Each structure stands twice: as structure tokens, then as C-alpha cells.
Short mmCIF file of N, CA and C in Angstrom, two decimals:
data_model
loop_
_atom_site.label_atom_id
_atom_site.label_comp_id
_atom_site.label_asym_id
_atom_site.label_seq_id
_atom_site.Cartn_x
_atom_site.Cartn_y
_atom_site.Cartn_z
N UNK Z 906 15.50 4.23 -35.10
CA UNK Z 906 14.59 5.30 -34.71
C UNK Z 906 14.47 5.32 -33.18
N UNK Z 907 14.38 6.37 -32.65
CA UNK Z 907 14.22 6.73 -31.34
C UNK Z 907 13.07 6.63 -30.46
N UNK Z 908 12.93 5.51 -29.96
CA UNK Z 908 11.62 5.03 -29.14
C UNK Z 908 11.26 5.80 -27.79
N UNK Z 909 10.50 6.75 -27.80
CA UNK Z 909 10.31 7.31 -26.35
C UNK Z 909 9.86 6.24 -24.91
N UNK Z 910 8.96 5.83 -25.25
CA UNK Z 910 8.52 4.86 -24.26
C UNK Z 910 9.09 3.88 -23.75
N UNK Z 911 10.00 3.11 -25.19
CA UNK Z 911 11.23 2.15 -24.42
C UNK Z 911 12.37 2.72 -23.51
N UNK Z 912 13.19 4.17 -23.84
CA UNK Z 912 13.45 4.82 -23.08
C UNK Z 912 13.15 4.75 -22.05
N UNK Z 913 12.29 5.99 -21.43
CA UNK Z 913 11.48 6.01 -20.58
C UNK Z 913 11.07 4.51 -19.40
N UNK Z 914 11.14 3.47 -20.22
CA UNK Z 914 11.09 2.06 -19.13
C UNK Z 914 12.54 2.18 -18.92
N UNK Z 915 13.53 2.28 -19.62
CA UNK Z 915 14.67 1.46 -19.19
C UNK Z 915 14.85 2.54 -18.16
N UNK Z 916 15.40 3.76 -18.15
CA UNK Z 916 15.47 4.92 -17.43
C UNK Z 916 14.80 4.71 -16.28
N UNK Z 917 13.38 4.09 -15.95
CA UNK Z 917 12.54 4.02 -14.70
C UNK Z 917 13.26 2.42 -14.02
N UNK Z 918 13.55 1.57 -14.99
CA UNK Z 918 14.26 0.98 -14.78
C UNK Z 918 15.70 0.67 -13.99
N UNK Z 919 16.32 1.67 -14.26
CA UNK Z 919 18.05 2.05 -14.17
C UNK Z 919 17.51 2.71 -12.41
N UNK Z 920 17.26 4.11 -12.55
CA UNK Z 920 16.87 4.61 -11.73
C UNK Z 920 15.88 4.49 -10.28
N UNK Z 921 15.17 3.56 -10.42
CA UNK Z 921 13.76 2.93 -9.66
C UNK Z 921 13.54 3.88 -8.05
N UNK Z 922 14.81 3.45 -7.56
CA UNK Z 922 15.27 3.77 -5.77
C UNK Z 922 15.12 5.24 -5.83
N UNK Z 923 15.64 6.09 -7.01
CA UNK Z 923 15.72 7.72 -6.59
C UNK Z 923 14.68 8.51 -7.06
N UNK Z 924 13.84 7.71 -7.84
CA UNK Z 924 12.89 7.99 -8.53
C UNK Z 924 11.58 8.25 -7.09
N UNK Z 925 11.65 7.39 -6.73
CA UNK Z 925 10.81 6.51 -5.77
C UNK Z 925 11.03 7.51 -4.41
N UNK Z 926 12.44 7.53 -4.16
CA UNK Z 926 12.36 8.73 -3.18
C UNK Z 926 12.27 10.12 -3.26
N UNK Z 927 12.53 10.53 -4.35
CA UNK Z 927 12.09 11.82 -4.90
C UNK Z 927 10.60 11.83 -4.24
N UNK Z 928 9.68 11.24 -4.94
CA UNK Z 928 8.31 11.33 -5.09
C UNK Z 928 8.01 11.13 -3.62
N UNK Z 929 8.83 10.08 -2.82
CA UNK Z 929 8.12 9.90 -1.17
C UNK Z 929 8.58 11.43 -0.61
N UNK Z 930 9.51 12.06 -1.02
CA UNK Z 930 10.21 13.56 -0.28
C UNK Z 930 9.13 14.40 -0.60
N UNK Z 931 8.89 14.51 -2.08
CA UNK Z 931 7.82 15.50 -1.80
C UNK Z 931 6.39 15.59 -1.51
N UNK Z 932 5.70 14.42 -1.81
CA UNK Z 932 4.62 13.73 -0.87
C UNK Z 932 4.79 14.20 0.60
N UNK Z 933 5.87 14.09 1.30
CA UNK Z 933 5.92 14.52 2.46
C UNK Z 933 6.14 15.93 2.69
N UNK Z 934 7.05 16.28 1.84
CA UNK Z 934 7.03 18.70 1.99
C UNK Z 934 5.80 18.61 1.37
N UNK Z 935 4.45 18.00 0.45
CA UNK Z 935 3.84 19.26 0.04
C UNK Z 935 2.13 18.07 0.36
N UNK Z 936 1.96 17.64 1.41
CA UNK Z 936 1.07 16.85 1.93
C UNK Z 936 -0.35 17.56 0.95
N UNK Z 937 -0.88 19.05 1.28
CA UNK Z 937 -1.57 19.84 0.64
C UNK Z 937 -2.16 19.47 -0.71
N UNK Z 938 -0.92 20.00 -1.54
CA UNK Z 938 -0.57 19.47 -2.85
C UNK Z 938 -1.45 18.30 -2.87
N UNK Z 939 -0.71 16.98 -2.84
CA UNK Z 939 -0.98 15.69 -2.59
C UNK Z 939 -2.52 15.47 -2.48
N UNK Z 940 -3.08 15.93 -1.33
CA UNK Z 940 -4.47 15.55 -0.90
C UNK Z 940 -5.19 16.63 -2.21
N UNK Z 941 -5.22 17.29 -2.45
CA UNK Z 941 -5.59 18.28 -3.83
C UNK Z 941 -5.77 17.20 -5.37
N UNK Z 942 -4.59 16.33 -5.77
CA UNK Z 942 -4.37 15.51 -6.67
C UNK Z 942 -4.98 14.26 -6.82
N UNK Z 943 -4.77 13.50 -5.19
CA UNK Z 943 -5.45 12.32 -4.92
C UNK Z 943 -7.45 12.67 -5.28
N UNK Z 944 -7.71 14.24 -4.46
CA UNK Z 944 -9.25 13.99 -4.32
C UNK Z 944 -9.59 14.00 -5.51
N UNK Z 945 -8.66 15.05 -6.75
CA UNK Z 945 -9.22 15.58 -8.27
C UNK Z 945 -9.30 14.17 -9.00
N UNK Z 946 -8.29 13.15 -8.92
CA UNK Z 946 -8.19 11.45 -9.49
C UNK Z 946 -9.31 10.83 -9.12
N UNK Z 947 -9.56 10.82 -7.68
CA UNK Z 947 -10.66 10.30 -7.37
C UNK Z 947 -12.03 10.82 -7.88
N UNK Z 948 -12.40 11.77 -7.63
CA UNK Z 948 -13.45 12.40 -8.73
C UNK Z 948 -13.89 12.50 -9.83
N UNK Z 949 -12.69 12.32 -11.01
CA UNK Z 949 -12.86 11.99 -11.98
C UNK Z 949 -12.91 10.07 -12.43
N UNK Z 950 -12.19 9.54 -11.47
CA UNK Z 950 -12.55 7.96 -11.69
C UNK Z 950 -14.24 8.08 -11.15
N UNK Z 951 -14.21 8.51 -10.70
CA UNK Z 951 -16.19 8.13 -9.75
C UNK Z 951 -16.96 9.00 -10.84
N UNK Z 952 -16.84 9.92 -11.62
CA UNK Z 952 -17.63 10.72 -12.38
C UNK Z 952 -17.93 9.44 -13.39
N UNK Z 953 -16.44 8.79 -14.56
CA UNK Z 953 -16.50 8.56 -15.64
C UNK Z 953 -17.38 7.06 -15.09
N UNK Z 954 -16.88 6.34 -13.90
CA UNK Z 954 -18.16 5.55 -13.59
C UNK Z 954 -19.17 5.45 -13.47
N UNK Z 955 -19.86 6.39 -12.84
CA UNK Z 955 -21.36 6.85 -12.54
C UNK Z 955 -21.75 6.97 -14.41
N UNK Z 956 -20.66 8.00 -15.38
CA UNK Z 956 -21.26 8.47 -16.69
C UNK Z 956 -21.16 6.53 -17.40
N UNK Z 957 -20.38 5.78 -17.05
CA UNK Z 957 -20.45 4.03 -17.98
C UNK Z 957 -21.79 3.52 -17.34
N UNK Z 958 -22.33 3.38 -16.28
CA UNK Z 958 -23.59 3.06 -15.64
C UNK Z 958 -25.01 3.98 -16.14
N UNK Z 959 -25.00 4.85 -16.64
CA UNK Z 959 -26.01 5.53 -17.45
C UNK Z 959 -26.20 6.87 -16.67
N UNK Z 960 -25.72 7.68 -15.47
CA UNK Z 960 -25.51 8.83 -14.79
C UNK Z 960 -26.23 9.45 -14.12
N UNK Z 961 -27.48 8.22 -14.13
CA UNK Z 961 -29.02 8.84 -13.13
C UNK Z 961 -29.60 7.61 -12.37
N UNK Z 962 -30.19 8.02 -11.51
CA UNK Z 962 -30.57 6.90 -10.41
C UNK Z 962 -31.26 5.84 -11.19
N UNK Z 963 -31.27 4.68 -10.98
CA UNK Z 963 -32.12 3.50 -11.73
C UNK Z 963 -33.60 3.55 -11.21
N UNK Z 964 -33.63 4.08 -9.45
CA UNK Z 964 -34.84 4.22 -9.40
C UNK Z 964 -35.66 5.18 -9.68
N UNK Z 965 -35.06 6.45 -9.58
CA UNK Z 965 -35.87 7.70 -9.43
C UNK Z 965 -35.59 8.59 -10.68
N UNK Z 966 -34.50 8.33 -11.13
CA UNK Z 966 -34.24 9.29 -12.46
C UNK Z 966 -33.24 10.35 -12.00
N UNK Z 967 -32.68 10.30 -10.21
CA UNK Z 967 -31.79 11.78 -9.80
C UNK Z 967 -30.55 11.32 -10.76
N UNK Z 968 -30.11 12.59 -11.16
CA UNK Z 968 -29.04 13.27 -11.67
C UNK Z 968 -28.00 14.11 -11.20
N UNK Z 969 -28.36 14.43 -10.07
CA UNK Z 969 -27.07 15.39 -9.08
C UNK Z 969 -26.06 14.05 -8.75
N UNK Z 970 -24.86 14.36 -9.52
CA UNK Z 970 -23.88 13.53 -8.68
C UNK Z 970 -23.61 13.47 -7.64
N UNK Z 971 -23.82 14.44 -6.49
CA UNK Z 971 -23.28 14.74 -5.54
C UNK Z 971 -24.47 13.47 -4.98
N UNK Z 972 -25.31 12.92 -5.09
CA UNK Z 972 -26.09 12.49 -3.96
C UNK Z 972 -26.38 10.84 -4.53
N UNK Z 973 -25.47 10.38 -6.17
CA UNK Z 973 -25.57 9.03 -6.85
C UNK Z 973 -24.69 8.45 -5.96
N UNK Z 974 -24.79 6.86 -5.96
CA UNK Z 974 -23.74 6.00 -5.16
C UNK Z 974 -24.32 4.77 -6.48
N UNK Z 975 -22.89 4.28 -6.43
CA UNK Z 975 -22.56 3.31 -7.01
C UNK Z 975 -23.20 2.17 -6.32
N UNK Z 976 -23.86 0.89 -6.89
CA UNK Z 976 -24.87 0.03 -5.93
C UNK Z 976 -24.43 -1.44 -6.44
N UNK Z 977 -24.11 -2.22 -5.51
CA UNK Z 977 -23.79 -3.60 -6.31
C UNK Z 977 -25.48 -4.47 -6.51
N UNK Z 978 -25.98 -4.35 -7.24
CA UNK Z 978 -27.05 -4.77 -8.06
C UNK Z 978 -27.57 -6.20 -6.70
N UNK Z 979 -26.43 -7.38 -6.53
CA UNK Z 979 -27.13 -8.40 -5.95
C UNK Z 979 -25.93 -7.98 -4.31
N UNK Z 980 -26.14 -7.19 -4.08
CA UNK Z 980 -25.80 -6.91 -2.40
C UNK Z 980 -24.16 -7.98 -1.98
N UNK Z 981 -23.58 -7.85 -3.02
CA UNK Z 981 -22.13 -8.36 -3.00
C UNK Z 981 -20.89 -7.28 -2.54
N UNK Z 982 -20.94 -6.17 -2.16
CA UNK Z 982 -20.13 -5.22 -2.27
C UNK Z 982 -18.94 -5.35 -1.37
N UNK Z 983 -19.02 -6.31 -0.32
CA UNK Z 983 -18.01 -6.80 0.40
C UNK Z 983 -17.01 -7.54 -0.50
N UNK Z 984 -17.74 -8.52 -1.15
CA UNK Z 984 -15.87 -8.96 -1.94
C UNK Z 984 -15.47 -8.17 -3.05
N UNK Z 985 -16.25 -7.39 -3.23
CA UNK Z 985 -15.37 -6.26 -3.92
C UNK Z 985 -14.29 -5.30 -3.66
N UNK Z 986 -15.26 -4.68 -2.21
CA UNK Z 986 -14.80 -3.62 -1.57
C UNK Z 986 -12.55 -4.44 -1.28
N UNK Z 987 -12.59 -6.33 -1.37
CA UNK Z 987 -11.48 -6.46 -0.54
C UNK Z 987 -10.79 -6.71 -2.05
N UNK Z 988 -10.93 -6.38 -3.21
CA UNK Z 988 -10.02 -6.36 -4.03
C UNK Z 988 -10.12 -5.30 -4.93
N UNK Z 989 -11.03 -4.32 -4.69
CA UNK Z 989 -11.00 -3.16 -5.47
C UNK Z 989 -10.97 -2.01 -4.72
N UNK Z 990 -10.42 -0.84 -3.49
CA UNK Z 990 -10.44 -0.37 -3.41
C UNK Z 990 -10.07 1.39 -3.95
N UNK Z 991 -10.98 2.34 -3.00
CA UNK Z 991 -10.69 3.69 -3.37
C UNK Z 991 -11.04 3.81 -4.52
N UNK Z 992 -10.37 4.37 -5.45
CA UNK Z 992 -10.55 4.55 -7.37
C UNK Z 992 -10.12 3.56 -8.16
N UNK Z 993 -9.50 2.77 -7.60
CA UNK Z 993 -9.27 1.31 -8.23
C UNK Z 993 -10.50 0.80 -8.41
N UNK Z 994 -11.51 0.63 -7.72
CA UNK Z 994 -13.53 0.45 -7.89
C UNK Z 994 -13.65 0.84 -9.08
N UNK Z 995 -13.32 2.40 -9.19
CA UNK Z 995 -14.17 3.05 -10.05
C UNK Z 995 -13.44 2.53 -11.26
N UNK Z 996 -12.10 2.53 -11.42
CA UNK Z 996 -11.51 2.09 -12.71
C UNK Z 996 -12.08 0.88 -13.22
N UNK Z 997 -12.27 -0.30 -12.20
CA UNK Z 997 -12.79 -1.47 -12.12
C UNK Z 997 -14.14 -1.39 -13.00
N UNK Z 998 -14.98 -0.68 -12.25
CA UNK Z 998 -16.55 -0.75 -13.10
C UNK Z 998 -16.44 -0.05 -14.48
N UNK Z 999 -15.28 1.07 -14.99
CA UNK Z 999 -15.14 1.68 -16.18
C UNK Z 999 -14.40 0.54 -16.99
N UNK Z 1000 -13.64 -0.64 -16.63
CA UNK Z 1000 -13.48 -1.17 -17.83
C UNK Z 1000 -13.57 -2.42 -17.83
N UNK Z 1001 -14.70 -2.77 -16.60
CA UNK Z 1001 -14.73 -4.18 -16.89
C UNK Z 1001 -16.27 -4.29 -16.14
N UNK Z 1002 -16.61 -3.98 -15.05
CA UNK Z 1002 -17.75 -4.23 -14.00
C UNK Z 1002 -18.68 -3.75 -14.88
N UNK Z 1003 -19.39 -2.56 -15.68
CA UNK Z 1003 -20.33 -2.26 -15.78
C UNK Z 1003 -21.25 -3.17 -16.94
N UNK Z 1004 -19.95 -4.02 -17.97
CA UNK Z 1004 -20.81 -5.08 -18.63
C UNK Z 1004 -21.23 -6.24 -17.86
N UNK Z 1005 -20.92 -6.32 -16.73
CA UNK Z 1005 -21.24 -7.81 -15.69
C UNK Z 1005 -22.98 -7.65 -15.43
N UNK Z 1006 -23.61 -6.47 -15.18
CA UNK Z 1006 -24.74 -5.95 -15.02
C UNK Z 1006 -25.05 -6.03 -13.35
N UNK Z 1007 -23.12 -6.06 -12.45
CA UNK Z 1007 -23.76 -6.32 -10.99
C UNK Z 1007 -23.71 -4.73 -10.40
N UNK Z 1008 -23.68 -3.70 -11.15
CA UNK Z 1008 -23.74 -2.55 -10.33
C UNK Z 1008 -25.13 -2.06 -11.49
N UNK Z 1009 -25.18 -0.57 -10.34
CA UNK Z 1009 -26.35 0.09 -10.78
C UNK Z 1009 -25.90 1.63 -10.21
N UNK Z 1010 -26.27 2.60 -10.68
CA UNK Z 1010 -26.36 4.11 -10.24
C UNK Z 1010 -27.99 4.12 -9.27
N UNK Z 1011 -27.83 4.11 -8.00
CA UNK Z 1011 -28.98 4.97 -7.16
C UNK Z 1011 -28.57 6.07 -6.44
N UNK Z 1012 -29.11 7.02 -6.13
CA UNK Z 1012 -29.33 8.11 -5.56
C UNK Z 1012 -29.55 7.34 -3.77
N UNK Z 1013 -29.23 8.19 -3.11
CA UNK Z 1013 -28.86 7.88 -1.58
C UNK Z 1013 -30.13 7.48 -0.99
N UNK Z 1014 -31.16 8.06 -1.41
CA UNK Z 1014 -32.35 7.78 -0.54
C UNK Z 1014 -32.48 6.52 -1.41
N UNK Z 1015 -32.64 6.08 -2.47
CA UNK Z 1015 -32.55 4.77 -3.63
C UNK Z 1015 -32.33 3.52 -2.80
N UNK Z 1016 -30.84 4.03 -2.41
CA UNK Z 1016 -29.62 2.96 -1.67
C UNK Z 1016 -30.30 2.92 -0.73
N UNK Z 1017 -30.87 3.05 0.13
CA UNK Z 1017 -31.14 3.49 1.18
C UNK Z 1017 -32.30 2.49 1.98
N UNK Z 1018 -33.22 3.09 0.81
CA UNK Z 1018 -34.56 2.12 0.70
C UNK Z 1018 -34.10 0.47 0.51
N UNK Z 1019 -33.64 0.39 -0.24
CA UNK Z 1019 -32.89 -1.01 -0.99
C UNK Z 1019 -32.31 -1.91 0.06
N UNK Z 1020 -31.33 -1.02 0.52
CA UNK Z 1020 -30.60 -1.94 1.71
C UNK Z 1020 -32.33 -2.19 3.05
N UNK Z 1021 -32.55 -1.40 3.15
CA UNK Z 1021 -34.03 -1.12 4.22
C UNK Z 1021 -34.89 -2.52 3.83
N UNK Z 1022 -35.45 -2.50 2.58
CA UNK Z 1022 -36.00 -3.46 2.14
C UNK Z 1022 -35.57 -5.29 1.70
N UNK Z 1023 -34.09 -5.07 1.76
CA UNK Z 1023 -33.02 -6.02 1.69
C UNK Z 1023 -33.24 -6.89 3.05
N UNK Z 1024 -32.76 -5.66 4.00
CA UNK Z 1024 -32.96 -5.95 5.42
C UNK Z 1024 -33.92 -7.00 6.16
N UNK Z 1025 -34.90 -6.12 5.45
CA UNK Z 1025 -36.49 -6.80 5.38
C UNK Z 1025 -36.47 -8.37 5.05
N UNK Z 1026 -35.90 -8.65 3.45
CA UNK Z 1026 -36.10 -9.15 2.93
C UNK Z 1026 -35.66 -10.77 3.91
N UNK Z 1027 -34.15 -10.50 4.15
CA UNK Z 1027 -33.64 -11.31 4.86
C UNK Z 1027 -34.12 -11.85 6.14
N UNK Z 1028 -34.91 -11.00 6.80
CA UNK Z 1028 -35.56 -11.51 8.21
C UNK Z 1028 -36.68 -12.45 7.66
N UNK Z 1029 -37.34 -11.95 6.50
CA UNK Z 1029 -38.50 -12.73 6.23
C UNK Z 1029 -37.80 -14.12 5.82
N UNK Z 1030 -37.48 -13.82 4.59
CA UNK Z 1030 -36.55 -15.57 3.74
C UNK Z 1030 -35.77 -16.27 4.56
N UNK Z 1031 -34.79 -15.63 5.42
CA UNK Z 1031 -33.69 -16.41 5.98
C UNK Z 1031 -32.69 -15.58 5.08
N UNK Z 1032 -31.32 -15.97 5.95
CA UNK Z 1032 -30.22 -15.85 5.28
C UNK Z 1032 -29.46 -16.49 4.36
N UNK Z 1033 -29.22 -15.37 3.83
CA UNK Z 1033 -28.70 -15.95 2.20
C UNK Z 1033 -29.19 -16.15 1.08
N UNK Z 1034 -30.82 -15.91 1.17
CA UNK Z 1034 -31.91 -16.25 0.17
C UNK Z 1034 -32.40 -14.17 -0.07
N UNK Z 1035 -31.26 -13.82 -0.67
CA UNK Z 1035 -31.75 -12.01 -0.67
C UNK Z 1035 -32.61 -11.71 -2.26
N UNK Z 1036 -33.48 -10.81 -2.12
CA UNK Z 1036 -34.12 -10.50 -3.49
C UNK Z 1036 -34.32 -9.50 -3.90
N UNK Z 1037 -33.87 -8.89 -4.52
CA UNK Z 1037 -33.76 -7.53 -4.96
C UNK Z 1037 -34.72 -6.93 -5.47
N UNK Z 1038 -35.30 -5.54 -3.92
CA UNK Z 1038 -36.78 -5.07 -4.49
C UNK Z 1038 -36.67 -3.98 -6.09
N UNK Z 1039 -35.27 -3.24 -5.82
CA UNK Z 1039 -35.56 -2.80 -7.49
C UNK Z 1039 -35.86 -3.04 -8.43
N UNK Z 1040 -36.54 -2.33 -9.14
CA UNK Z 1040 -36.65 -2.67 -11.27
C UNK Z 1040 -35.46 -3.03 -11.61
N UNK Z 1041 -35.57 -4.02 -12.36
CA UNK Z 1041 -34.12 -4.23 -13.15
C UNK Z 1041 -34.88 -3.68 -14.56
N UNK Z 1042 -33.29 -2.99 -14.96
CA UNK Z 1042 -33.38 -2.42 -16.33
C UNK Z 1042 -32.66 -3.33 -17.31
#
């Protein structure tokens, strides 16, 4: 019987080099294109994340996507940011991060306050001793 998918590897296989420059040629004639595809991927990885995190601010209840940010719960977002970038994040929290319980959906003014009060937090305690003024849910 005729396996499409094994196909399909060996073929990407056989081929790899012309495959590869095809795709860098037209990446380069149709740049447009390209930035059109990349932003629509990206949008939809950051939507279906925000919708696995529950799709409204933890503090306030906002619901406009346009103004949710993804929040690392205990102020870790640096060693993330160096092995998960762009929509690779978002894929990240859709199939593995959002059962860890270290992110959260806030709304910008949310984030905002948080880091403000974080800020705070750290001048008072010292460094390295941070406490997170949000509700945990």
C-alpha cells in the first residue's frame, strides 16, 4: 500500500538543497507575502495561548486581546525568553507551559502594576526574595 507521508520524507530527503533554495528564492522575490504569513502564524500561536490560559486578565477580567500579555506568574521570563522565542513561546505554553501554572493572562495595565509592585517588592526584601502581589487562581 502506498504510504503518503513516508514518501513525502524520503522525497524531502532526496531533494533537501533545492527544496531549501526554492523557498530561500522566494522568501526573497516576495518579502510582502512572507511578512503577511509570518504575522497571520504568529497571531494565531498567541491567540490559541492566551485561549489554553483561560482568555481574560487574571486580574481584572479584560478580554480584548489586543491589550492581554502573556505573564510569567514568578517573574522568570528571561530564561524563557533564551529558549523559547517569537511563536515558539506561544507553542511552548499551548502544549506544555500552561499545566506548569508559571504563566498567567494580564491585561497591560495588570502587567504593569505587577512588575511596579515587583519592583517595589525587591527594594523592600532584597534581591532575589520576589513575591507576587497578584491573586493566584
Amino acid at each position: 500500500m502506498f504510504d503518503a507521508k513516508q514518501w513525502a520524507a524520503a522525497y524531502y530527503r532526496d531533494h533537501v538543497v533545492s527544496i531549501k533554495a526554492r523557498a530561500r528564492a522566494w522568501t526573497i522575490a516576495n518579502p510582502d507575502k512572507r511578512h503577511v504569513i509570518v504575522r497571520g502564524h504568529y497571531a494565531r500561536r498567541r491567540q490559541a495561548a492566551l485561549e489554553k490560559l483561560g482568555g481574560k486578565c487574571a486580574g481584572c477580567g479584560w478580554t480584548d486581546v489586543r491589550a492581554l500579555q502573556i505573564d510569567h506568574v514568578h517573574s522568570d521570563g528571561h530564561s524563557d525568553r533564551k529558549l523559547h522565542a517569537g511563536a515558539a513561546f506561544f507553542k511552548y505554553v499551548v502544549e506544555v507551559g500552561y499545566a506548569t501554572g508559571r504563566y498567567q493572562v494580564l491585561c497591560a495595565n495588570c502587567n504593569c502594576i505587577k512588575a511596579y509592585e515587583l519592583l517595589e517588592c525587591r527594594r523592600r526584601l532584597g534581591k532575589g526574595k520576589l513575591q507576587c502581589p497578584m491573586p493566584q487562581q
